[in-house]
Tab-separated table of C-alpha atoms in Angstrom:
chain	number	residue	atom	x	y	z
K	1	MET	CA	5.105	-10.760	-12.413
K	2	LYS	CA	5.125	-6.981	-12.349
K	3	TYR	CA	1.882	-5.740	-10.793
K	4	ASN	CA	0.776	-2.659	-12.683
K	5	LYS	CA	-2.858	-2.010	-13.581
K	6	GLN	CA	-2.628	-3.357	-17.140
K	7	ASN	CA	-1.028	-6.609	-15.991
K	8	LEU	CA	-3.630	-7.006	-13.243
K	9	VAL	CA	-6.445	-6.469	-15.752
K	10	ARG	CA	-4.973	-9.072	-18.138
K	11	PHE	CA	-4.375	-11.535	-15.284
K	12	ILE	CA	-7.921	-11.202	-13.924
K	13	ALA	CA	-9.484	-11.377	-17.409
K	14	THR	CA	-7.527	-14.558	-18.122
K	15	LYS	CA	-8.540	-16.117	-14.789
K	16	LEU	CA	-12.186	-15.315	-15.600
K	17	ASN	CA	-11.890	-16.698	-19.157
K	18	ASN	CA	-12.508	-13.182	-20.537
K	19	GLN	CA	-16.121	-13.290	-19.308
K	20	ILE	CA	-15.843	-9.708	-18.009
K	21	ASN	CA	-14.852	-6.762	-20.171
K	22	LYS	CA	-11.332	-5.479	-19.425
K	23	PHE	CA	-12.696	-1.937	-19.091
K	24	HIS	CA	-14.967	-3.098	-16.246
K	25	ILE	CA	-12.090	-4.890	-14.541
K	26	LEU	CA	-9.964	-1.731	-14.760
K	27	SER	CA	-12.862	0.294	-13.302
K	28	VAL	CA	-13.091	-2.054	-10.304
K	29	ILE	CA	-9.319	-1.851	-9.732
K	30	ASN	CA	-9.427	1.973	-9.910
K	31	ILE	CA	-12.358	2.141	-7.468
K	32	LEU	CA	-10.578	-0.193	-5.051
K	33	ILE	CA	-7.325	1.792	-5.144
K	34	ASP	CA	-9.143	5.134	-4.799
K	35	GLU	CA	-11.088	3.903	-1.759
K	36	MET	CA	-7.957	2.508	-0.142
K	37	LEU	CA	-6.127	5.820	-0.668
K	38	ASN	CA	-9.084	7.789	0.739
K	39	ASP	CA	-9.155	5.597	3.846
K	40	LEU	CA	-5.402	5.960	4.370
K	41	ARG	CA	-5.600	9.752	3.932
K	42	SER	CA	-8.322	9.918	6.581
K	43	GLY	CA	-6.170	7.934	9.022
K	44	LYS	CA	-7.935	4.578	8.774
K	45	GLU	CA	-6.125	1.252	8.668
K	46	ILE	CA	-6.719	-1.141	5.796
K	47	LYS	CA	-6.780	-4.774	6.902
K	48	ILE	CA	-6.805	-7.457	4.234
K	49	THR	CA	-7.428	-10.868	5.782
K	50	ASN	CA	-4.550	-13.333	5.330
K	51	PHE	CA	-2.458	-10.621	3.644
K	52	GLY	CA	-1.697	-7.760	6.010
K	53	THR	CA	-2.466	-4.255	7.274
K	54	PHE	CA	-1.653	-0.902	5.709
K	55	SER	CA	-1.533	2.109	8.025
K	56	ILE	CA	-0.172	5.633	8.201
K	57	LYS	CA	2.170	6.493	11.052
K	58	GLY	CA	2.893	10.088	11.913
K	59	LEU	CA	6.401	10.914	13.026
K	60	LYS	CA	6.761	13.863	15.407
K	61	SER	CA	8.759	16.924	14.533
K	62	LYS	CA	12.087	17.176	16.292
K	63	GLN	CA	15.117	19.408	16.477
K	64	ILE	CA	18.059	18.457	14.314
K	65	ARG	CA	21.462	20.015	13.857
K	66	ASN	CA	22.609	21.174	10.433
K	67	VAL	CA	25.905	19.396	9.860
K	68	VAL	CA	27.421	22.253	7.838
K	69	SER	CA	26.292	25.336	9.786
K	70	LYS	CA	25.957	23.614	13.197
K	71	LYS	CA	22.640	25.446	13.744
K	72	LEU	CA	19.621	23.786	15.354
K	73	MET	CA	16.644	23.428	13.029
K	74	ASN	CA	13.119	22.069	13.404
K	75	ASN	CA	12.438	19.018	11.341
K	76	SER	CA	8.755	19.088	10.343
K	77	SER	CA	6.532	16.131	11.119
K	78	VAL	CA	6.149	13.501	8.425
K	79	LYS	CA	3.787	10.668	7.674
K	80	SER	CA	4.952	7.224	6.714
K	81	LEU	CA	3.087	4.306	5.127
K	82	ARG	CA	3.503	1.062	7.038
K	83	PHE	CA	2.633	-2.497	6.088
K	84	SER	CA	2.510	-5.405	8.525
K	85	LEU	CA	2.256	-8.958	7.292
K	86	SER	CA	-0.592	-11.116	8.509
K	87	LYS	CA	0.400	-14.194	10.493
K	88	LYS	CA	-0.566	-16.465	7.607
K	89	LEU	CA	1.439	-14.492	5.023
K	90	SER	CA	4.358	-14.214	7.410
K	91	LYS	CA	4.473	-17.981	7.864
K	92	LEU	CA	4.157	-18.494	4.104
K	93	ILE	CA	7.030	-16.113	3.272
K	94	LEU	CA	9.297	-16.374	6.306
K	95	GLY	CA	8.492	-19.902	7.422
K	96	ASP	CA	7.747	-20.958	10.992
K	97	LYS	CA	9.740	-19.039	13.588
């Protein structure tokens, strides 16, 4: 299944026997995503029990050499989104190791 917002709304509505309006379901999904993005932007980790942890890791700036001109340049610092599997999800996907 492709997980875009429309598919999530349809999936949730079906699971709830269409008892909740699809507009309300979409509103909840949008609020959840917005809050998660705000937390990540502010440097907080997002831990979802039995699923995993989302976090932002900052990579330091460093000097690199331009391959063509052979000059040293400063590579600016970057941020990277990381996801670590929970133990339960890891065992489910990867099996016991």
